[in-house]
């Protein structure tokens, strides 16, 4: 099975990802970290009272240089034409908050450039204060947000909101169709899936409908209150406007590639091979992409009828003796 990590090939070896086929888009990333020391040392930083030169200014320049040299420091990063780098250092109590924002117009993101800028700025700051506080700590280096590319906008607060929201359970259905969202065509799949989920005993409201361009935001809204199951329909083909698999993959913390392959294998048409739908878990919610056709939905629900009960038991950590899909069938004795 191919590795789910893009920086590993099928044999598990590190590789540089080929981004040549990606479109050039505007991309930004914001990263943050903290250097924790003492209030007295922070006072010296503000007053420029350390033995070395202006520590804050030096750290800011170092952070900018670090962003520009990221591909030299991180082996599998692509050299990027950086449009802008800003590094801010904000003294606060016994710490200095370091933020770096990096932007580019290119084929891959600048998350690593922003994280490197924060790290290099923090290490430089540590070098400047170690004479008075060798115990200073660089901590909490993290990506805060990123924009651009096929996944659109991602923020740490959105992920936290999903993780901290109380689980309401039940099912959710998201119809991905620009025409249906605009009222130009009638959706024939959403109500079908809603009715099926209700038959499974899952309390499910009517389907939500979003345009293809809004699928990422629609998915985040659908999972924020922690449903047991979220099924999407539409936007899974090879068309340039079909974005459901990419938006779903960005949301998943545990992919279930076998489910997606079983759905494709069940379809009775050769064009099913063009489907790119994915499946997996997003903070305990089972997320499954189905095609936008009634036939594709019916085939998919037939597969899920066998898988879903067993999968829900496993997620809850319950024994499920009625389903043995995970057990090997013993071979008859010769």
Tab-separated table of N, CA and C in Angstrom, residues 13-154:
chain	number	residue	atom	x	y	z
A	13	UNK	N	11.123	5.206	1.747
A	13	UNK	CA	12.356	5.996	1.662
A	13	UNK	C	12.026	7.473	1.491
A	14	UNK	N	12.842	8.330	2.098
A	14	UNK	CA	12.619	9.771	1.995
A	14	UNK	C	12.800	10.235	0.564
A	15	UNK	N	11.963	11.164	0.143
A	15	UNK	CA	12.058	11.693	-1.209
A	15	UNK	C	11.641	13.165	-1.194
A	16	UNK	N	12.000	13.878	-2.228
A	16	UNK	CA	11.534	15.242	-2.431
A	16	UNK	C	10.287	15.179	-3.306
A	17	UNK	N	9.211	15.759	-2.852
A	17	UNK	CA	7.939	15.678	-3.567
A	17	UNK	C	8.011	16.484	-4.864
A	18	UNK	N	7.503	15.907	-5.942
A	18	UNK	CA	7.451	16.595	-7.235
A	18	UNK	C	6.233	17.518	-7.239
A	19	UNK	N	6.473	18.825	-7.262
A	19	UNK	CA	5.378	19.801	-7.249
A	19	UNK	C	5.210	20.473	-8.603
A	20	UNK	N	5.860	19.922	-9.646
A	20	UNK	CA	5.851	20.570	-10.947
A	20	UNK	C	4.478	20.734	-11.558
A	21	UNK	N	3.541	19.826	-11.233
A	21	UNK	CA	2.204	19.888	-11.825
A	21	UNK	C	1.261	20.814	-11.064
A	22	UNK	N	1.699	21.319	-9.907
A	22	UNK	CA	0.822	22.178	-9.119
A	22	UNK	C	0.778	23.585	-9.717
A	23	UNK	N	-0.367	24.260	-9.601
A	23	UNK	CA	-0.436	25.644	-10.087
A	23	UNK	C	0.268	26.593	-9.134
A	24	UNK	N	0.749	27.688	-9.643
A	24	UNK	CA	1.339	28.713	-8.791
A	24	UNK	C	0.214	29.555	-8.187
A	25	UNK	N	0.196	29.637	-6.874
A	25	UNK	CA	-0.803	30.435	-6.181
A	25	UNK	C	-0.139	31.243	-5.081
A	26	UNK	N	-0.833	32.251	-4.609
A	26	UNK	CA	-0.354	33.052	-3.490
A	26	UNK	C	-0.487	32.235	-2.213
A	27	UNK	N	0.594	32.123	-1.461
A	27	UNK	CA	0.608	31.307	-0.246
A	27	UNK	C	1.247	32.093	0.896
A	28	UNK	N	0.660	31.961	2.073
A	28	UNK	CA	1.206	32.604	3.264
A	28	UNK	C	1.187	31.625	4.431
A	29	UNK	N	2.060	31.862	5.378
A	29	UNK	CA	2.069	31.059	6.599
A	29	UNK	C	2.498	31.941	7.766
A	30	UNK	N	1.858	31.698	8.901
A	30	UNK	CA	2.192	32.409	10.144
A	30	UNK	C	2.582	31.381	11.186
A	31	UNK	N	3.762	31.567	11.802
A	31	UNK	CA	4.232	30.673	12.860
A	31	UNK	C	4.532	31.499	14.102
A	32	UNK	N	4.537	30.809	15.235
A	32	UNK	CA	4.746	31.515	16.514
A	32	UNK	C	5.540	30.628	17.464
A	33	UNK	N	6.289	31.262	18.343
A	33	UNK	CA	7.015	30.559	19.393
A	33	UNK	C	7.293	31.502	20.550
A	34	UNK	N	7.882	30.986	21.623
A	34	UNK	CA	8.183	31.807	22.797
A	34	UNK	C	9.558	31.458	23.330
A	35	UNK	N	10.324	32.472	23.687
A	35	UNK	CA	11.536	32.250	24.447
A	35	UNK	C	11.249	32.681	25.879
A	36	UNK	N	11.288	31.711	26.776
A	36	UNK	CA	10.966	31.956	28.180
A	36	UNK	C	12.262	32.146	28.950
A	37	UNK	N	12.352	33.239	29.683
A	37	UNK	CA	13.536	33.544	30.480
A	37	UNK	C	13.063	34.082	31.830
A	38	UNK	N	13.524	35.237	32.243
A	38	UNK	CA	13.051	35.868	33.473
A	38	UNK	C	12.612	37.289	33.153
A	39	UNK	N	11.811	37.849	34.039
A	39	UNK	CA	11.351	39.223	33.828
A	39	UNK	C	12.534	40.191	33.816
A	40	UNK	N	13.564	39.878	34.600
A	40	UNK	CA	14.734	40.754	34.642
A	40	UNK	C	15.463	40.747	33.296
A	41	UNK	N	15.612	39.563	32.685
A	41	UNK	CA	16.290	39.476	31.398
A	41	UNK	C	15.457	40.157	30.310
A	42	UNK	N	14.156	39.991	30.361
A	42	UNK	CA	13.294	40.672	29.387
A	42	UNK	C	13.460	42.179	29.514
A	43	UNK	N	13.598	42.660	30.759
A	43	UNK	CA	13.832	44.085	30.969
A	43	UNK	C	15.138	44.544	30.332
A	44	UNK	N	16.176	43.704	30.442
A	44	UNK	CA	17.451	44.040	29.810
A	44	UNK	C	17.329	44.067	28.280
A	45	UNK	N	16.530	43.140	27.735
A	45	UNK	CA	16.314	43.128	26.291
A	45	UNK	C	15.658	44.419	25.820
A	46	UNK	N	14.643	44.833	26.539
A	46	UNK	CA	13.912	46.055	26.159
A	46	UNK	C	14.817	47.281	26.276
A	47	UNK	N	15.655	47.286	27.307
A	47	UNK	CA	16.523	48.442	27.547
A	47	UNK	C	17.841	48.362	26.790
A	48	UNK	N	17.999	47.308	25.992
A	48	UNK	CA	19.246	47.097	25.251
A	48	UNK	C	20.435	47.087	26.218
A	49	UNK	N	20.259	46.337	27.330
A	49	UNK	CA	21.277	46.338	28.371
A	49	UNK	C	22.085	45.072	28.452
A	50	UNK	N	22.089	44.248	27.416
A	50	UNK	CA	22.851	43.007	27.421
A	50	UNK	C	24.270	43.241	26.914
A	51	UNK	N	25.196	42.324	27.259
A	51	UNK	CA	26.587	42.505	26.811
A	51	UNK	C	26.732	42.526	25.291
A	52	UNK	N	25.882	41.769	24.599
A	52	UNK	CA	25.961	41.767	23.138
A	52	UNK	C	25.116	42.907	22.574
A	53	UNK	N	25.130	43.051	21.269
A	53	UNK	CA	24.452	44.171	20.604
A	53	UNK	C	22.947	44.089	20.787
A	54	UNK	N	22.222	44.952	20.083
A	54	UNK	CA	20.766	45.001	20.159
A	54	UNK	C	20.209	43.606	19.861
A	55	UNK	N	19.837	42.904	20.919
A	55	UNK	CA	19.463	41.497	20.781
A	55	UNK	C	18.192	41.316	19.956
A	56	UNK	N	17.172	42.134	20.183
A	56	UNK	CA	15.915	41.970	19.470
A	56	UNK	C	16.084	42.223	17.970
A	57	UNK	N	16.822	43.258	17.624
A	57	UNK	CA	17.051	43.557	16.212
A	57	UNK	C	17.873	42.457	15.553
A	58	UNK	N	18.875	41.957	16.257
A	58	UNK	CA	19.711	40.891	15.703
A	58	UNK	C	18.898	39.622	15.475
A	59	UNK	N	18.045	39.280	16.442
A	59	UNK	CA	17.211	38.086	16.310
A	59	UNK	C	16.223	38.236	15.150
A	60	UNK	N	15.691	39.442	14.962
A	60	UNK	CA	14.749	39.674	13.856
A	60	UNK	C	15.433	39.446	12.510
A	61	UNK	N	16.622	39.985	12.352
A	61	UNK	CA	17.365	39.800	11.095
A	61	UNK	C	17.710	38.324	10.893
A	62	UNK	N	18.090	37.656	11.971
A	62	UNK	CA	18.423	36.234	11.872
A	62	UNK	C	17.210	35.415	11.441
A	63	UNK	N	16.038	35.755	11.952
A	63	UNK	CA	14.825	35.044	11.573
A	63	UNK	C	14.526	35.205	10.092
A	64	UNK	N	14.680	36.422	9.578
A	64	UNK	CA	14.460	36.658	8.148
A	64	UNK	C	15.455	35.844	7.320
A	65	UNK	N	16.711	35.848	7.735
A	65	UNK	CA	17.728	35.069	7.022
A	65	UNK	C	17.415	33.578	7.082
A	66	UNK	N	16.922	33.118	8.222
A	66	UNK	CA	16.569	31.701	8.367
A	66	UNK	C	15.470	31.286	7.410
A	67	UNK	N	14.448	32.141	7.249
A	67	UNK	CA	13.375	31.823	6.304
A	67	UNK	C	13.923	31.674	4.901
A	68	UNK	N	14.849	32.548	4.532
A	68	UNK	CA	15.403	32.536	3.173
A	68	UNK	C	16.314	31.323	2.941
A	69	UNK	N	16.847	30.735	4.021
A	69	UNK	CA	17.785	29.617	3.881
A	69	UNK	C	17.150	28.277	4.274
A	70	UNK	N	15.846	28.214	4.356
A	70	UNK	CA	15.186	27.004	4.847
A	70	UNK	C	15.544	25.775	4.032
A	71	UNK	N	15.567	25.897	2.705
A	71	UNK	CA	15.864	24.727	1.875
A	71	UNK	C	17.292	24.232	2.077
A	72	UNK	N	18.180	25.071	2.595
A	72	UNK	CA	19.538	24.640	2.918
A	72	UNK	C	19.597	23.889	4.244
A	73	UNK	N	18.617	24.167	5.117
A	73	UNK	CA	18.619	23.587	6.456
A	73	UNK	C	17.748	22.343	6.564
A	74	UNK	N	16.624	22.305	5.837
A	74	UNK	CA	15.694	21.174	5.878
A	74	UNK	C	15.855	20.417	4.564
A	75	UNK	N	16.348	19.193	4.586
A	75	UNK	CA	16.791	18.535	3.350
A	75	UNK	C	15.742	18.409	2.250
A	76	UNK	N	14.467	18.180	2.591
A	76	UNK	CA	13.474	17.887	1.564
A	76	UNK	C	12.618	19.096	1.195
A	77	UNK	N	12.977	20.270	1.693
A	77	UNK	CA	12.225	21.479	1.348
A	77	UNK	C	12.664	22.013	-0.009
A	78	UNK	N	11.689	22.580	-0.748
A	78	UNK	CA	11.996	23.168	-2.044
A	78	UNK	C	12.516	24.594	-1.873
A	79	UNK	N	13.503	25.001	-2.655
A	79	UNK	CA	13.873	26.428	-2.686
A	79	UNK	C	12.701	27.232	-3.249
A	80	UNK	N	12.335	28.298	-2.557
A	80	UNK	CA	11.152	29.070	-2.957
A	80	UNK	C	11.500	30.530	-3.195
A	81	UNK	N	10.818	31.174	-4.148
A	81	UNK	CA	10.987	32.617	-4.336
A	81	UNK	C	10.128	33.362	-3.313
A	82	UNK	N	10.709	33.691	-2.190
A	82	UNK	CA	9.947	34.324	-1.110
A	82	UNK	C	9.636	35.767	-1.473
A	83	UNK	N	8.340	36.118	-1.338
A	83	UNK	CA	7.919	37.487	-1.620
A	83	UNK	C	8.178	38.415	-0.443
A	84	UNK	N	7.945	37.920	0.775
A	84	UNK	CA	8.111	38.786	1.949
A	84	UNK	C	8.271	37.938	3.205
A	85	UNK	N	9.026	38.463	4.156
A	85	UNK	CA	9.182	37.858	5.480
A	85	UNK	C	9.095	38.961	6.515
A	86	UNK	N	8.235	38.784	7.502
A	86	UNK	CA	8.206	39.704	8.636
A	86	UNK	C	8.388	38.893	9.916
A	87	UNK	N	9.264	39.368	10.773
A	87	UNK	CA	9.504	38.723	12.065
A	87	UNK	C	9.282	39.756	13.156
A	88	UNK	N	8.402	39.426	14.091
A	88	UNK	CA	8.107	40.324	15.206
A	88	UNK	C	8.473	39.657	16.517
A	89	UNK	N	9.100	40.408	17.417
A	89	UNK	CA	9.438	39.919	18.748
A	89	UNK	C	8.776	40.828	19.772
A	90	UNK	N	7.909	40.265	20.607
A	90	UNK	CA	7.134	41.049	21.565
A	90	UNK	C	7.470	40.623	22.992
A	91	UNK	N	8.242	41.418	23.717
A	91	UNK	CA	8.513	41.111	25.118
A	91	UNK	C	7.218	41.144	25.925
A	92	UNK	N	7.040	40.145	26.780
A	92	UNK	CA	5.820	40.061	27.589
A	92	UNK	C	6.123	39.286	28.858
A	93	UNK	N	6.194	39.995	29.999
A	93	UNK	CA	6.462	39.337	31.275
A	93	UNK	C	7.829	38.712	31.296
A	94	UNK	N	7.857	37.372	31.436
A	94	UNK	CA	9.145	36.667	31.485
A	94	UNK	C	9.456	35.965	30.173
A	95	UNK	N	8.852	36.424	29.081
A	95	UNK	CA	9.048	35.752	27.799
A	95	UNK	C	9.070	36.762	26.656
A	96	UNK	N	9.547	36.295	25.528
A	96	UNK	CA	9.478	37.062	24.283
A	96	UNK	C	8.697	36.217	23.278
A	97	UNK	N	7.583	36.740	22.811
A	97	UNK	CA	6.785	36.041	21.803
A	97	UNK	C	7.366	36.364	20.427
A	98	UNK	N	7.608	35.322	19.649
A	98	UNK	CA	8.216	35.479	18.315
A	98	UNK	C	7.198	35.047	17.274
A	99	UNK	N	6.904	35.914	16.320
A	99	UNK	CA	5.992	35.576	15.234
A	99	UNK	C	6.671	35.855	13.892
A	100	UNK	N	6.459	34.959	12.957
A	100	UNK	CA	7.011	35.129	11.612
A	100	UNK	C	5.919	34.863	10.587
A	101	UNK	N	5.773	35.781	9.644
A	101	UNK	CA	4.837	35.602	8.537
A	101	UNK	C	5.637	35.612	7.241
A	102	UNK	N	5.425	34.581	6.425
A	102	UNK	CA	6.155	34.425	5.167
A	102	UNK	C	5.153	34.258	4.041
A	103	UNK	N	5.429	34.882	2.905
A	103	UNK	CA	4.546	34.749	1.746
A	103	UNK	C	5.359	34.453	0.500
A	104	UNK	N	4.710	33.769	-0.442
A	104	UNK	CA	5.327	33.451	-1.733
A	104	UNK	C	4.238	33.293	-2.770
A	105	UNK	N	4.607	33.333	-4.006
A	105	UNK	CA	3.733	32.931	-5.104
A	105	UNK	C	4.413	31.746	-5.761
A	106	UNK	N	3.927	30.563	-5.451
A	106	UNK	CA	4.633	29.376	-5.907
A	106	UNK	C	3.760	28.145	-5.895
A	107	UNK	N	4.402	26.965	-6.028
A	107	UNK	CA	3.691	25.691	-6.151
A	107	UNK	C	3.613	24.914	-4.838
A	108	UNK	N	4.257	25.405	-3.802
A	108	UNK	CA	4.181	24.735	-2.507
A	108	UNK	C	4.208	25.787	-1.416
A	109	UNK	N	3.787	25.388	-0.227
A	109	UNK	CA	3.591	26.355	0.850
A	109	UNK	C	4.864	26.762	1.562
A	110	UNK	N	4.711	27.758	2.432
A	110	UNK	CA	5.859	28.318	3.148
A	110	UNK	C	5.754	28.096	4.660
A	111	UNK	N	5.070	26.989	5.044
A	111	UNK	CA	4.975	26.690	6.465
A	111	UNK	C	6.346	26.488	7.103
A	112	UNK	N	7.216	25.741	6.422
A	112	UNK	CA	8.521	25.461	6.996
A	112	UNK	C	9.378	26.720	7.066
A	113	UNK	N	9.198	27.618	6.112
A	113	UNK	CA	9.947	28.870	6.149
A	113	UNK	C	9.540	29.698	7.360
A	114	UNK	N	8.244	29.744	7.650
A	114	UNK	CA	7.772	30.502	8.819
A	114	UNK	C	8.251	29.862	10.115
A	115	UNK	N	8.174	28.530	10.197
A	115	UNK	CA	8.633	27.833	11.403
A	115	UNK	C	10.141	27.983	11.587
A	116	UNK	N	10.881	27.941	10.487
A	116	UNK	CA	12.332	28.122	10.574
A	116	UNK	C	12.687	29.528	11.016
A	117	UNK	N	11.952	30.517	10.514
A	117	UNK	CA	12.205	31.901	10.926
A	117	UNK	C	12.031	32.067	12.426
A	118	UNK	N	10.959	31.488	12.969
A	118	UNK	CA	10.727	31.576	14.417
A	118	UNK	C	11.850	30.879	15.178
A	119	UNK	N	12.220	29.702	14.713
A	119	UNK	CA	13.241	28.918	15.422
A	119	UNK	C	14.600	29.609	15.402
A	120	UNK	N	15.013	30.104	14.240
A	120	UNK	CA	16.316	30.773	14.148
A	120	UNK	C	16.326	32.069	14.954
A	121	UNK	N	15.229	32.815	14.905
A	121	UNK	CA	15.143	34.036	15.717
A	121	UNK	C	15.247	33.690	17.204
A	122	UNK	N	14.550	32.608	17.613
A	122	UNK	CA	14.597	32.208	19.022
A	122	UNK	C	15.962	31.729	19.451
A	123	UNK	N	16.625	30.956	18.600
A	123	UNK	CA	17.976	30.492	18.933
A	123	UNK	C	18.959	31.657	19.019
A	124	UNK	N	18.799	32.609	18.116
A	124	UNK	CA	19.665	33.800	18.166
A	124	UNK	C	19.436	34.576	19.451
A	125	UNK	N	18.175	34.691	19.825
A	125	UNK	CA	17.859	35.391	21.073
A	125	UNK	C	18.454	34.656	22.270
A	126	UNK	N	18.395	33.332	22.227
A	126	UNK	CA	19.002	32.547	23.304
A	126	UNK	C	20.506	32.809	23.375
A	127	UNK	N	21.153	32.875	22.226
A	127	UNK	CA	22.582	33.158	22.196
A	127	UNK	C	22.885	34.526	22.800
A	128	UNK	N	21.974	35.474	22.599
A	128	UNK	CA	22.202	36.833	23.093
A	128	UNK	C	22.019	36.943	24.610
A	129	UNK	N	21.174	36.051	25.200
A	129	UNK	CA	20.888	36.183	26.635
A	129	UNK	C	21.584	35.114	27.477
A	130	UNK	N	22.270	34.168	26.854
A	130	UNK	CA	22.802	33.044	27.626
A	130	UNK	C	23.837	33.474	28.667
A	131	UNK	N	24.464	34.610	28.453
A	131	UNK	CA	25.454	35.071	29.440
A	131	UNK	C	24.799	35.417	30.764
A	132	UNK	N	23.532	35.839	30.711
A	132	UNK	CA	22.834	36.204	31.948
A	132	UNK	C	21.793	35.167	32.344
A	133	UNK	N	21.342	34.342	31.385
A	133	UNK	CA	20.371	33.286	31.716
A	133	UNK	C	20.580	32.088	30.799
A	134	UNK	N	21.518	31.196	31.145
A	134	UNK	CA	21.745	30.013	30.314
A	134	UNK	C	20.566	29.041	30.328
A	135	UNK	N	19.621	29.242	31.244
A	135	UNK	CA	18.461	28.348	31.338
A	135	UNK	C	17.271	28.803	30.520
A	136	UNK	N	17.414	29.829	29.698
A	136	UNK	CA	16.307	30.283	28.851
A	136	UNK	C	15.836	29.147	27.941
A	137	UNK	N	14.538	29.120	27.654
A	137	UNK	CA	13.944	28.006	26.912
A	137	UNK	C	13.174	28.509	25.700
A	138	UNK	N	13.444	27.917	24.540
A	138	UNK	CA	12.649	28.182	23.351
A	138	UNK	C	11.555	27.123	23.292
A	139	UNK	N	10.295	27.534	23.245
A	139	UNK	CA	9.196	26.585	23.380
A	139	UNK	C	8.006	27.005	22.518
A	140	UNK	N	7.044	26.083	22.398
A	140	UNK	CA	5.756	26.336	21.734
A	140	UNK	C	5.903	26.805	20.291
A	141	UNK	N	6.914	26.331	19.581
A	141	UNK	CA	7.052	26.692	18.162
A	141	UNK	C	5.975	25.931	17.390
A	142	UNK	N	5.120	26.655	16.691
A	142	UNK	CA	3.977	26.013	16.047
A	142	UNK	C	3.480	26.835	14.871
A	143	UNK	N	2.873	26.133	13.921
A	143	UNK	CA	2.197	26.802	12.815
A	143	UNK	C	0.859	27.322	13.320
A	144	UNK	N	0.563	28.580	13.046
A	144	UNK	CA	-0.683	29.205	13.509
A	144	UNK	C	-1.735	29.199	12.413
A	145	UNK	N	-1.332	29.551	11.193
A	145	UNK	CA	-2.271	29.512	10.077
A	145	UNK	C	-1.506	29.462	8.769
A	146	UNK	N	-2.191	28.983	7.743
A	146	UNK	CA	-1.623	29.010	6.398
A	146	UNK	C	-2.751	29.189	5.403
A	147	UNK	N	-2.451	29.837	4.287
A	147	UNK	CA	-3.449	30.065	3.255
A	147	UNK	C	-2.835	29.772	1.894
A	148	UNK	N	-3.713	29.508	0.917
A	148	UNK	CA	-3.266	29.254	-0.444
A	148	UNK	C	-3.174	27.781	-0.744
A	149	UNK	N	-3.008	27.457	-2.030
A	149	UNK	CA	-2.933	26.067	-2.432
A	149	UNK	C	-4.303	25.423	-2.466
A	150	UNK	N	-4.337	24.119	-2.729
A	150	UNK	CA	-5.609	23.420	-2.926
A	150	UNK	C	-6.404	23.256	-1.634
A	151	UNK	N	-5.756	23.350	-0.475
A	151	UNK	CA	-6.471	23.164	0.782
A	151	UNK	C	-7.042	24.460	1.341
A	152	UNK	N	-6.764	25.585	0.696
A	152	UNK	CA	-7.337	26.845	1.154
A	152	UNK	C	-6.725	27.302	2.469
A	153	UNK	N	-7.566	27.779	3.374
A	153	UNK	CA	-7.095	28.351	4.635
A	153	UNK	C	-7.204	27.330	5.766
A	154	UNK	N	-6.143	27.238	6.537
A	154	UNK	CA	-6.104	26.376	7.720
A	154	UNK	C	-5.657	27.215	8.901
